mmCIF file of C-alpha atoms and ligand atoms in Angstrom:
data_model
loop_
_atom_site.group_PDB
_atom_site.id
_atom_site.type_symbol
_atom_site.label_atom_id
_atom_site.label_comp_id
_atom_site.label_asym_id
_atom_site.label_seq_id
_atom_site.Cartn_x
_atom_site.Cartn_y
_atom_site.Cartn_z
ATOM 1 C CA MET C 409 29.505 -54.203 16.819
ATOM 2 C CA GLU C 410 32.627 -53.465 14.793
ATOM 3 C CA VAL C 411 34.173 -56.497 13.084
ATOM 4 C CA VAL C 412 37.953 -56.934 13.245
ATOM 5 C CA LEU C 413 39.154 -59.708 10.936
ATOM 6 C CA THR C 414 42.485 -61.217 10.047
ATOM 7 C CA GLY C 415 43.638 -64.242 8.069
ATOM 8 C CA ILE C 416 46.828 -66.268 8.327
ATOM 9 C CA LYS C 417 48.184 -68.261 5.415
ATOM 10 C CA PRO C 418 49.092 -71.871 6.315
ATOM 11 C CA THR C 419 52.385 -71.845 4.454
ATOM 12 C CA GLY C 420 54.774 -71.966 7.388
ATOM 13 C CA GLU C 421 57.488 -74.479 8.017
ATOM 14 C CA PRO C 422 56.928 -76.723 11.052
ATOM 15 C CA GLY C 423 57.646 -74.901 14.313
ATOM 16 C CA MET C 424 57.759 -71.539 12.574
ATOM 17 C CA LEU C 425 56.146 -69.378 15.271
ATOM 18 C CA HIS C 426 58.663 -67.725 17.592
ATOM 19 C CA ILE C 427 58.543 -65.735 20.817
ATOM 20 C CA GLY C 428 58.716 -62.518 18.770
ATOM 21 C CA ASN C 429 55.439 -63.452 17.024
ATOM 22 C CA TYR C 430 53.996 -64.223 20.428
ATOM 23 C CA VAL C 431 54.739 -60.916 22.157
ATOM 24 C CA GLY C 432 54.402 -58.797 18.996
ATOM 25 C CA ALA C 433 51.234 -60.197 17.461
ATOM 26 C CA MET C 434 49.588 -63.166 19.157
ATOM 27 C CA LYS C 435 49.409 -61.938 22.738
ATOM 28 C CA PRO C 436 48.052 -58.482 21.807
ATOM 29 C CA ALA C 437 45.517 -60.063 19.418
ATOM 30 C CA VAL C 438 44.293 -62.437 22.125
ATOM 31 C CA GLU C 439 44.012 -59.493 24.534
ATOM 32 C CA ALA C 440 42.126 -57.434 21.940
ATOM 33 C CA SER C 441 39.759 -60.327 21.258
ATOM 34 C CA LYS C 442 38.642 -60.164 24.897
ATOM 35 C CA ASN C 443 37.545 -56.582 24.342
ATOM 36 C CA ALA C 444 33.775 -56.746 24.244
ATOM 37 C CA SER C 445 33.371 -53.702 21.985
ATOM 38 C CA ALA C 446 34.589 -55.463 18.832
ATOM 39 C CA HIS C 447 33.895 -58.838 17.265
ATOM 40 C CA SER C 448 37.111 -60.666 16.318
ATOM 41 C CA TYR C 449 37.416 -63.029 13.375
ATOM 42 C CA PHE C 450 40.506 -65.200 12.882
ATOM 43 C CA PHE C 451 40.785 -67.608 10.018
ATOM 44 C CA ILE C 452 43.251 -69.917 8.325
ATOM 45 C CA ALA C 453 43.503 -68.692 4.726
ATOM 46 C CA ASP C 454 44.039 -72.040 3.039
ATOM 47 C CA TYR C 455 42.490 -71.080 -0.314
ATOM 48 C CA HIS C 456 45.258 -68.482 -0.515
ATOM 49 C CA ALA C 457 47.867 -71.191 0.002
ATOM 50 C CA ILE C 458 46.870 -73.753 -2.653
ATOM 51 C CA GLY C 459 49.614 -74.692 -5.083
ATOM 52 C CA GLY C 460 52.391 -75.526 -2.653
ATOM 53 C CA ASN C 461 52.895 -78.785 -0.806
ATOM 54 C CA ALA C 462 49.440 -80.060 0.216
ATOM 55 C CA ASP C 463 50.606 -82.055 3.250
ATOM 56 C CA LYS C 464 52.535 -79.077 4.546
ATOM 57 C CA MET C 465 49.467 -76.892 4.199
ATOM 58 C CA VAL C 466 47.431 -79.314 6.336
ATOM 59 C CA ARG C 467 50.197 -79.559 8.923
ATOM 60 C CA SER C 468 50.561 -75.792 9.060
ATOM 61 C CA THR C 469 46.787 -75.368 9.495
ATOM 62 C CA LEU C 470 46.935 -77.701 12.498
ATOM 63 C CA GLU C 471 49.967 -75.923 13.990
ATOM 64 C CA ILE C 472 48.571 -72.431 13.600
ATOM 65 C CA THR C 473 45.166 -73.351 15.014
ATOM 66 C CA ALA C 474 46.692 -75.279 17.921
ATOM 67 C CA SER C 475 49.048 -72.366 18.660
ATOM 68 C CA TRP C 476 46.281 -69.787 18.804
ATOM 69 C CA LEU C 477 44.148 -72.000 21.010
ATOM 70 C CA ALA C 478 47.118 -72.751 23.255
ATOM 71 C CA VAL C 479 47.935 -69.092 23.835
ATOM 72 C CA GLY C 480 44.381 -68.436 24.925
ATOM 73 C CA LEU C 481 42.208 -67.565 21.951
ATOM 74 C CA ASP C 482 38.715 -68.586 23.053
ATOM 75 C CA PRO C 483 36.686 -70.041 20.161
ATOM 76 C CA ASN C 484 33.511 -69.384 22.136
ATOM 77 C CA LYS C 485 34.223 -65.671 22.165
ATOM 78 C CA VAL C 486 35.711 -65.172 18.699
ATOM 79 C CA MET C 487 35.137 -66.570 15.231
ATOM 80 C CA LEU C 488 37.919 -69.048 14.489
ATOM 81 C CA TYR C 489 37.544 -70.961 11.242
ATOM 82 C CA ARG C 490 39.194 -72.318 8.132
ATOM 83 C CA GLN C 491 38.471 -70.333 4.979
ATOM 84 C CA SER C 492 37.780 -73.456 2.897
ATOM 85 C CA ASP C 493 34.970 -74.459 5.264
ATOM 86 C CA ILE C 494 33.004 -71.418 4.119
ATOM 87 C CA PRO C 495 31.701 -72.139 0.577
ATOM 88 C CA GLU C 496 30.146 -68.660 0.476
ATOM 89 C CA ILE C 497 33.651 -67.211 0.151
ATOM 90 C CA PRO C 498 34.551 -68.659 -3.269
ATOM 91 C CA GLU C 499 31.073 -67.786 -4.514
ATOM 92 C CA LEU C 500 31.435 -64.198 -3.352
ATOM 93 C CA THR C 501 34.923 -64.180 -4.881
ATOM 94 C CA TRP C 502 33.402 -64.829 -8.298
ATOM 95 C CA ILE C 503 30.701 -62.205 -7.840
ATOM 96 C CA LEU C 504 33.408 -59.694 -6.875
ATOM 97 C CA HIS C 505 35.464 -60.674 -9.950
ATOM 98 C CA CYS C 506 32.544 -59.378 -11.970
ATOM 99 C CA MET C 507 32.873 -55.990 -10.265
ATOM 100 C CA THR C 508 36.665 -55.672 -10.373
ATOM 101 C CA ALA C 509 38.531 -53.697 -12.993
ATOM 102 C CA LYS C 510 41.421 -55.646 -14.516
ATOM 103 C CA GLY C 511 43.442 -52.444 -14.358
ATOM 104 C CA LEU C 512 43.080 -52.409 -10.577
ATOM 105 C CA MET C 513 44.595 -55.887 -10.361
ATOM 106 C CA ASN C 514 47.395 -54.900 -12.761
ATOM 107 C CA ARG C 515 48.541 -52.448 -10.094
ATOM 108 C CA ALA C 516 48.861 -55.003 -7.267
ATOM 109 C CA HIS C 517 52.420 -54.889 -5.882
ATOM 110 C CA ALA C 518 52.904 -58.659 -5.665
ATOM 111 C CA TYR C 519 51.783 -59.240 -9.258
ATOM 112 C CA LYS C 520 53.744 -56.260 -10.569
ATOM 113 C CA ALA C 521 56.901 -57.444 -8.834
ATOM 114 C CA ALA C 522 56.580 -60.885 -10.421
ATOM 115 C CA VAL C 523 56.130 -59.377 -13.898
ATOM 116 C CA ALA C 524 58.997 -56.929 -13.348
ATOM 117 C CA GLU C 525 61.320 -59.739 -12.381
ATOM 118 C CA ASN C 526 60.451 -61.656 -15.545
ATOM 119 C CA GLU C 527 60.943 -58.541 -17.681
ATOM 120 C CA ALA C 528 64.346 -57.979 -16.136
ATOM 121 C CA THR C 529 65.406 -61.455 -17.221
ATOM 122 C CA PRO C 530 66.374 -61.596 -20.912
ATOM 123 C CA GLY C 531 64.424 -64.107 -22.959
ATOM 124 C CA ARG C 532 61.710 -64.634 -20.385
ATOM 125 C CA ASP C 533 57.998 -64.299 -21.011
ATOM 126 C CA PRO C 534 56.615 -61.552 -18.754
ATOM 127 C CA ASP C 535 53.937 -63.965 -17.482
ATOM 128 C CA GLN C 536 56.270 -66.844 -16.740
ATOM 129 C CA GLY C 537 55.365 -68.642 -13.516
ATOM 130 C CA ILE C 538 52.419 -66.339 -12.855
ATOM 131 C CA ASN C 539 49.156 -68.046 -11.984
ATOM 132 C CA MET C 540 45.719 -66.499 -12.096
ATOM 133 C CA SER C 541 45.654 -67.070 -8.324
ATOM 134 C CA LEU C 542 48.454 -64.532 -7.961
ATOM 135 C CA PHE C 543 46.663 -62.118 -10.261
ATOM 136 C CA SER C 544 43.310 -62.300 -8.506
ATOM 137 C CA TYR C 545 44.619 -62.885 -4.970
ATOM 138 C CA PRO C 546 43.303 -59.469 -3.872
ATOM 139 C CA ILE C 547 39.767 -60.421 -4.980
ATOM 140 C CA LEU C 548 39.735 -63.565 -2.852
ATOM 141 C CA MET C 549 41.070 -61.478 0.014
ATOM 142 C CA ALA C 550 38.335 -58.897 -0.602
ATOM 143 C CA ALA C 551 35.736 -61.687 -0.311
ATOM 144 C CA ASP C 552 37.275 -62.803 3.028
ATOM 145 C CA ILE C 553 36.951 -59.274 4.333
ATOM 146 C CA LEU C 554 33.636 -58.141 2.837
ATOM 147 C CA MET C 555 31.794 -61.400 3.610
ATOM 148 C CA PHE C 556 31.740 -60.518 7.299
ATOM 149 C CA LYS C 557 31.204 -56.747 7.054
ATOM 150 C CA THR C 558 34.684 -56.126 8.409
ATOM 151 C CA ALA C 559 35.553 -52.606 9.519
ATOM 152 C CA LYS C 560 39.190 -53.144 10.602
ATOM 153 C CA VAL C 561 41.817 -55.445 9.186
ATOM 154 C CA PRO C 562 44.973 -55.702 11.321
ATOM 155 C CA VAL C 563 47.738 -56.559 8.838
ATOM 156 C CA GLY C 564 51.360 -55.894 8.095
ATOM 157 C CA ARG C 565 52.334 -53.026 5.803
ATOM 158 C CA ASP C 566 52.727 -55.446 2.853
ATOM 159 C CA GLN C 567 48.980 -56.154 2.951
ATOM 160 C CA LYS C 568 47.765 -52.564 3.084
ATOM 161 C CA GLN C 569 47.220 -52.306 -0.650
ATOM 162 C CA HIS C 570 45.085 -55.447 -0.629
ATOM 163 C CA VAL C 571 42.771 -53.959 1.971
ATOM 164 C CA GLU C 572 42.521 -50.756 -0.059
ATOM 165 C CA MET C 573 41.592 -52.834 -3.090
ATOM 166 C CA ALA C 574 38.877 -54.581 -1.078
ATOM 167 C CA ARG C 575 37.557 -51.141 -0.247
ATOM 168 C CA ASP C 576 37.591 -50.083 -3.913
ATOM 169 C CA ILE C 577 35.787 -53.249 -4.961
ATOM 170 C CA ALA C 578 33.188 -52.800 -2.203
ATOM 171 C CA GLN C 579 32.597 -49.215 -3.265
ATOM 172 C CA ARG C 580 32.084 -50.172 -6.852
ATOM 173 C CA PHE C 581 29.646 -52.922 -5.891
ATOM 174 C CA ASN C 582 27.720 -50.607 -3.562
ATOM 175 C CA HIS C 583 27.538 -47.970 -6.250
ATOM 176 C CA HIS C 584 26.180 -50.429 -8.796
ATOM 177 C CA PHE C 585 23.859 -52.581 -6.680
ATOM 178 C CA GLY C 586 23.101 -50.406 -3.681
ATOM 179 C CA GLU C 587 24.548 -50.144 -0.170
ATOM 180 C CA THR C 588 25.716 -53.660 0.673
ATOM 181 C CA PHE C 589 29.268 -53.883 1.959
ATOM 182 C CA VAL C 590 30.995 -52.162 4.851
ATOM 183 C CA LEU C 591 34.110 -50.319 3.627
ATOM 184 C CA PRO C 592 37.105 -51.881 5.390
ATOM 185 C CA GLU C 593 40.235 -50.157 6.634
ATOM 186 C CA ALA C 594 43.678 -51.601 7.284
ATOM 187 C CA ALA C 595 45.034 -51.272 10.816
ATOM 188 C CA ILE C 596 48.782 -51.317 10.280
ATOM 189 C CA GLY C 597 50.776 -52.640 13.199
ATOM 190 C CA ASP C 598 53.670 -50.191 13.004
ATOM 191 C CA ASN C 599 53.994 -50.023 16.737
ATOM 192 C CA ILE C 600 54.144 -53.766 17.214
ATOM 193 C CA ALA C 601 56.903 -54.831 19.524
ATOM 194 C CA THR C 602 59.794 -56.500 17.746
ATOM 195 C CA LEU C 603 62.226 -58.568 19.736
ATOM 196 C CA PRO C 604 65.945 -58.937 19.188
ATOM 197 C CA GLY C 605 66.992 -62.457 18.218
ATOM 198 C CA LEU C 606 69.890 -64.633 19.374
ATOM 199 C CA ASP C 607 72.435 -62.475 17.531
ATOM 200 C CA GLY C 608 70.918 -59.138 18.595
ATOM 201 C CA ARG C 609 69.366 -58.389 15.192
ATOM 202 C CA LYS C 610 65.554 -58.356 14.884
ATOM 203 C CA MET C 611 64.186 -61.819 15.609
ATOM 204 C CA SER C 612 63.204 -63.211 12.235
ATOM 205 C CA LYS C 613 62.999 -66.569 10.551
ATOM 206 C CA SER C 614 65.033 -65.232 7.643
ATOM 207 C CA TYR C 615 67.973 -64.421 9.942
ATOM 208 C CA GLY C 616 67.844 -67.876 11.533
ATOM 209 C CA ASN C 617 68.069 -66.249 14.977
ATOM 210 C CA VAL C 618 64.708 -67.171 16.473
ATOM 211 C CA VAL C 619 63.593 -68.769 19.701
ATOM 212 C CA PRO C 620 60.661 -71.026 18.686
ATOM 213 C CA LEU C 621 57.564 -70.346 20.772
ATOM 214 C CA PHE C 622 56.971 -73.960 21.709
ATOM 215 C CA ALA C 623 60.555 -75.199 21.886
ATOM 216 C CA PRO C 624 60.812 -77.932 24.532
ATOM 217 C CA GLU C 625 62.053 -76.587 27.867
ATOM 218 C CA LYS C 626 65.578 -77.915 27.426
ATOM 219 C CA GLU C 627 65.950 -76.381 23.991
ATOM 220 C CA LEU C 628 64.482 -73.098 25.179
ATOM 221 C CA ARG C 629 67.120 -72.956 27.917
ATOM 222 C CA LYS C 630 69.909 -73.822 25.489
ATOM 223 C CA LEU C 631 68.839 -71.124 23.040
ATOM 224 C CA ILE C 632 68.571 -68.449 25.709
ATOM 225 C CA MET C 633 72.089 -69.292 26.880
ATOM 226 C CA LYS C 634 73.218 -68.460 23.310
ATOM 227 C CA ILE C 635 71.849 -64.907 23.245
ATOM 228 C CA LYS C 636 74.594 -62.430 22.470
ATOM 229 C CA THR C 637 75.994 -60.274 25.301
ATOM 230 C CA ASN C 638 79.071 -58.070 25.690
ATOM 231 C CA SER C 639 82.216 -59.050 27.564
ATOM 232 C CA LEU C 640 81.494 -57.342 30.893
ATOM 233 C CA GLY C 641 82.042 -59.694 33.836
ATOM 234 C CA PRO C 642 79.990 -60.362 36.958
ATOM 235 C CA GLY C 643 80.032 -57.395 39.356
ATOM 236 C CA GLN C 644 80.498 -54.833 36.566
ATOM 237 C CA PRO C 645 77.443 -52.539 36.124
ATOM 238 C CA LYS C 646 75.632 -53.149 32.838
ATOM 239 C CA ASP C 647 73.509 -50.983 30.580
ATOM 240 C CA PRO C 648 69.974 -52.370 30.041
ATOM 241 C CA ALA C 649 69.556 -50.136 26.959
ATOM 242 C CA ASP C 650 72.274 -52.119 25.207
ATOM 243 C CA SER C 651 71.149 -55.620 26.098
ATOM 244 C CA ALA C 652 69.077 -58.062 24.042
ATOM 245 C CA LEU C 653 68.479 -60.100 27.211
ATOM 246 C CA PHE C 654 66.934 -57.100 28.895
ATOM 247 C CA GLU C 655 64.785 -56.192 25.923
ATOM 248 C CA ILE C 656 63.362 -59.688 25.697
ATOM 249 C CA TYR C 657 62.840 -59.815 29.457
ATOM 250 C CA ARG C 658 60.931 -56.576 29.385
ATOM 251 C CA ALA C 659 58.582 -57.845 26.663
ATOM 252 C CA PHE C 660 57.469 -60.668 28.964
ATOM 253 C CA ALA C 661 57.648 -59.091 32.399
ATOM 254 C CA SER C 662 55.492 -56.682 34.401
ATOM 255 C CA ASP C 663 56.752 -53.164 35.096
ATOM 256 C CA ALA C 664 57.678 -54.145 38.641
ATOM 257 C CA GLU C 665 59.664 -57.183 37.473
ATOM 258 C CA THR C 666 61.414 -55.059 34.864
ATOM 259 C CA ALA C 667 62.359 -52.423 37.447
ATOM 260 C CA ALA C 668 63.802 -55.131 39.689
ATOM 261 C CA VAL C 669 65.958 -56.520 36.878
ATOM 262 C CA ARG C 670 67.074 -53.016 35.930
ATOM 263 C CA ALA C 671 68.397 -52.644 39.481
ATOM 264 C CA ARG C 672 70.280 -55.919 39.147
ATOM 265 C CA TYR C 673 71.931 -54.628 35.946
ATOM 266 C CA ALA C 674 73.192 -51.620 37.962
ATOM 267 C CA GLU C 675 74.518 -54.011 40.602
ATOM 268 C CA GLY C 676 76.382 -55.941 37.916
ATOM 269 C CA ILE C 677 74.404 -59.170 37.542
ATOM 270 C CA GLY C 678 76.498 -61.747 35.638
ATOM 271 C CA TRP C 679 75.317 -62.620 32.121
ATOM 272 C CA GLY C 680 74.951 -66.290 33.053
ATOM 273 C CA ASP C 681 72.652 -65.367 35.940
ATOM 274 C CA MET C 682 70.656 -62.981 33.771
ATOM 275 C CA LYS C 683 70.160 -65.712 31.195
ATOM 276 C CA GLN C 684 68.833 -67.982 33.899
ATOM 277 C CA VAL C 685 66.450 -65.225 35.069
ATOM 278 C CA LEU C 686 65.227 -64.721 31.491
ATOM 279 C CA PHE C 687 64.785 -68.437 30.881
ATOM 280 C CA GLU C 688 62.721 -68.818 34.039
ATOM 281 C CA ARG C 689 60.541 -65.833 33.230
ATOM 282 C CA ILE C 690 59.774 -66.941 29.672
ATOM 283 C CA ASN C 691 59.287 -70.527 30.670
ATOM 284 C CA ALA C 692 56.870 -69.572 33.450
ATOM 285 C CA GLU C 693 54.687 -67.861 30.864
ATOM 286 C CA ILE C 694 55.020 -70.340 28.005
ATOM 287 C CA ALA C 695 54.987 -73.676 29.864
ATOM 288 C CA PRO C 696 51.199 -73.971 30.268
ATOM 289 C CA ALA C 697 50.624 -72.946 26.634
ATOM 290 C CA ARG C 698 53.315 -75.384 25.494
ATOM 291 C CA ALA C 699 51.639 -78.241 27.340
ATOM 292 C CA GLU C 700 48.297 -77.351 25.775
ATOM 293 C CA TYR C 701 49.922 -77.021 22.325
ATOM 294 C CA GLU C 702 51.482 -80.459 22.638
ATOM 295 C CA ARG C 703 48.172 -81.914 23.767
ATOM 296 C CA LEU C 704 46.335 -80.395 20.797
ATOM 297 C CA MET C 705 48.993 -81.481 18.299
ATOM 298 C CA ALA C 706 48.494 -85.027 19.558
ATOM 299 C CA ASN C 707 44.706 -84.640 19.116
ATOM 300 C CA PRO C 708 44.162 -83.225 15.636
ATOM 301 C CA ARG C 709 40.557 -84.404 15.731
ATOM 302 C CA GLU C 710 39.844 -81.998 18.568
ATOM 303 C CA VAL C 711 41.358 -79.129 16.575
ATOM 304 C CA GLU C 712 39.347 -80.189 13.524
ATOM 305 C CA ASP C 713 36.163 -80.058 15.637
ATOM 306 C CA VAL C 714 36.997 -76.546 16.836
ATOM 307 C CA LEU C 715 37.406 -75.396 13.234
ATOM 308 C CA ARG C 716 34.172 -77.054 12.145
ATOM 309 C CA ARG C 717 32.193 -75.494 14.946
ATOM 310 C CA GLY C 718 33.803 -72.171 14.064
ATOM 311 C CA ALA C 719 32.733 -72.579 10.443
ATOM 312 C CA GLU C 720 29.166 -73.290 11.515
ATOM 313 C CA LYS C 721 29.097 -70.057 13.482
ATOM 314 C CA ALA C 722 30.671 -68.097 10.636
ATOM 315 C CA ARG C 723 28.247 -69.578 8.096
ATOM 316 C CA ALA C 724 25.332 -68.394 10.193
ATOM 317 C CA VAL C 725 26.555 -64.954 9.089
ATOM 318 C CA SER C 726 27.815 -65.661 5.568
ATOM 319 C CA LYS C 727 24.847 -67.713 4.298
ATOM 320 C CA PRO C 728 22.097 -65.126 4.781
ATOM 321 C CA PHE C 729 24.401 -62.319 3.623
ATOM 322 C CA LEU C 730 25.338 -64.154 0.442
ATOM 323 C CA ALA C 731 21.626 -64.816 -0.224
ATOM 324 C CA GLU C 732 21.091 -61.057 -0.094
ATOM 325 C CA ILE C 733 24.036 -60.438 -2.411
ATOM 326 C CA ARG C 734 22.874 -63.057 -4.904
ATOM 327 C CA ALA C 735 19.437 -61.471 -5.064
ATOM 328 C CA LYS C 736 20.965 -58.052 -5.672
ATOM 329 C CA VAL C 737 23.080 -59.192 -8.613
ATOM 330 C CA GLY C 738 20.145 -61.048 -10.188
ATOM 331 C CA ILE C 739 20.613 -64.605 -9.017
ATOM 332 C CA ARG C 740 17.071 -65.225 -7.852
ATOM 333 C CA PRO C 741 14.048 -67.376 -8.688
ATOM 334 C CA LEU C 742 11.977 -66.453 -11.728
ATOM 335 C CA ALA C 743 8.806 -66.773 -9.720
ATOM 336 C CA ARG C 744 7.824 -67.547 -6.175
HETATM 337 N N1 LIG L 701 47.092 -62.073 2.491
HETATM 338 C C1 LIG L 701 47.307 -62.204 3.909
HETATM 339 C C2 LIG L 701 48.802 -62.491 4.151
HETATM 340 O O1 LIG L 701 49.462 -62.957 3.238
HETATM 341 C C3 LIG L 701 46.472 -63.313 4.496
HETATM 342 C C4 LIG L 701 45.022 -63.021 4.320
HETATM 343 C C5 LIG L 701 44.159 -63.654 3.466
HETATM 344 C C6 LIG L 701 44.287 -62.018 4.983
HETATM 345 N N2 LIG L 701 42.930 -63.126 3.572
HETATM 346 C C7 LIG L 701 42.958 -62.112 4.485
HETATM 347 C C8 LIG L 701 44.622 -61.057 5.945
HETATM 348 C C9 LIG L 701 41.967 -61.232 4.918
HETATM 349 C C10 LIG L 701 43.629 -60.193 6.386
HETATM 350 C C11 LIG L 701 42.304 -60.286 5.870
HETATM 351 O O2 LIG L 701 49.277 -62.266 5.216
#
């Protein structure tokens, strides 16, 4: 069965996930994970996040895991684990270091951008502020991917190069030590739905225009009432193609519900009424997940247990595979 794997770095600010992440990424990923023809792996990439605020990293790990569980990811059907619970990953990372050309890492966009910025600043050392973790980030990511014989890696465009590097590293290893790793491919989510935010621009944390996924009901209502509209009054026909409210509604609703609201636009529904309709529709979908999220956030031990059980399942795969890899590279007993 084809393995589809993706990692999420626990670097977010509290309450960072928004309804755009939900409809654009989380909901489709949960749907895809129910597809029996692929095996889905989701993990919290905490090794990739070391170096920032440690307490924040722990908090973010809890939030992300609780969010995924709350929106319906079933840990009995998918692999859901924390990277740092899999000691085979750092060991494979080192083995892959030994098969990775330095020149390949020199070409990584993130590293190159950091060097270029230093070079553009007079009097600065080109390596200022650059850790080895930035330099070899793609090797750790390659270990995440190759450890589980991943075929498809759903990622944003910014991560495409990293997946290609994992492929290069796998090829080199296979060439040297014999067929071992599956060659992974990035699945770029270009067609992912993006939602307009409160001000009509793309919903994004950096624009400060988001509706947080698990905002309490009152706050959710207040935020939706703030979404930008034009100045047409009640009774005047309105154009759904030019309405953030409509676009957001459509992302949550069924085709039939969307058609019904389209008709109300033609009849001239007032913006206040439309906001109420939108609030009720979103809240109907989110409320059960929000309740579950709040329950899990109040029970971190339960979330911890889910991650530990996930790691046990994942290690049932990584342990025997790493044993094979070790033997291939010459880490094996002198005699039996
Ligand atoms: N680098 C990814 C990001 O910043 C996170 C990540 C780590 C990842 N390991 C991965 C994604 C393996 C996919 C597969 O978003």
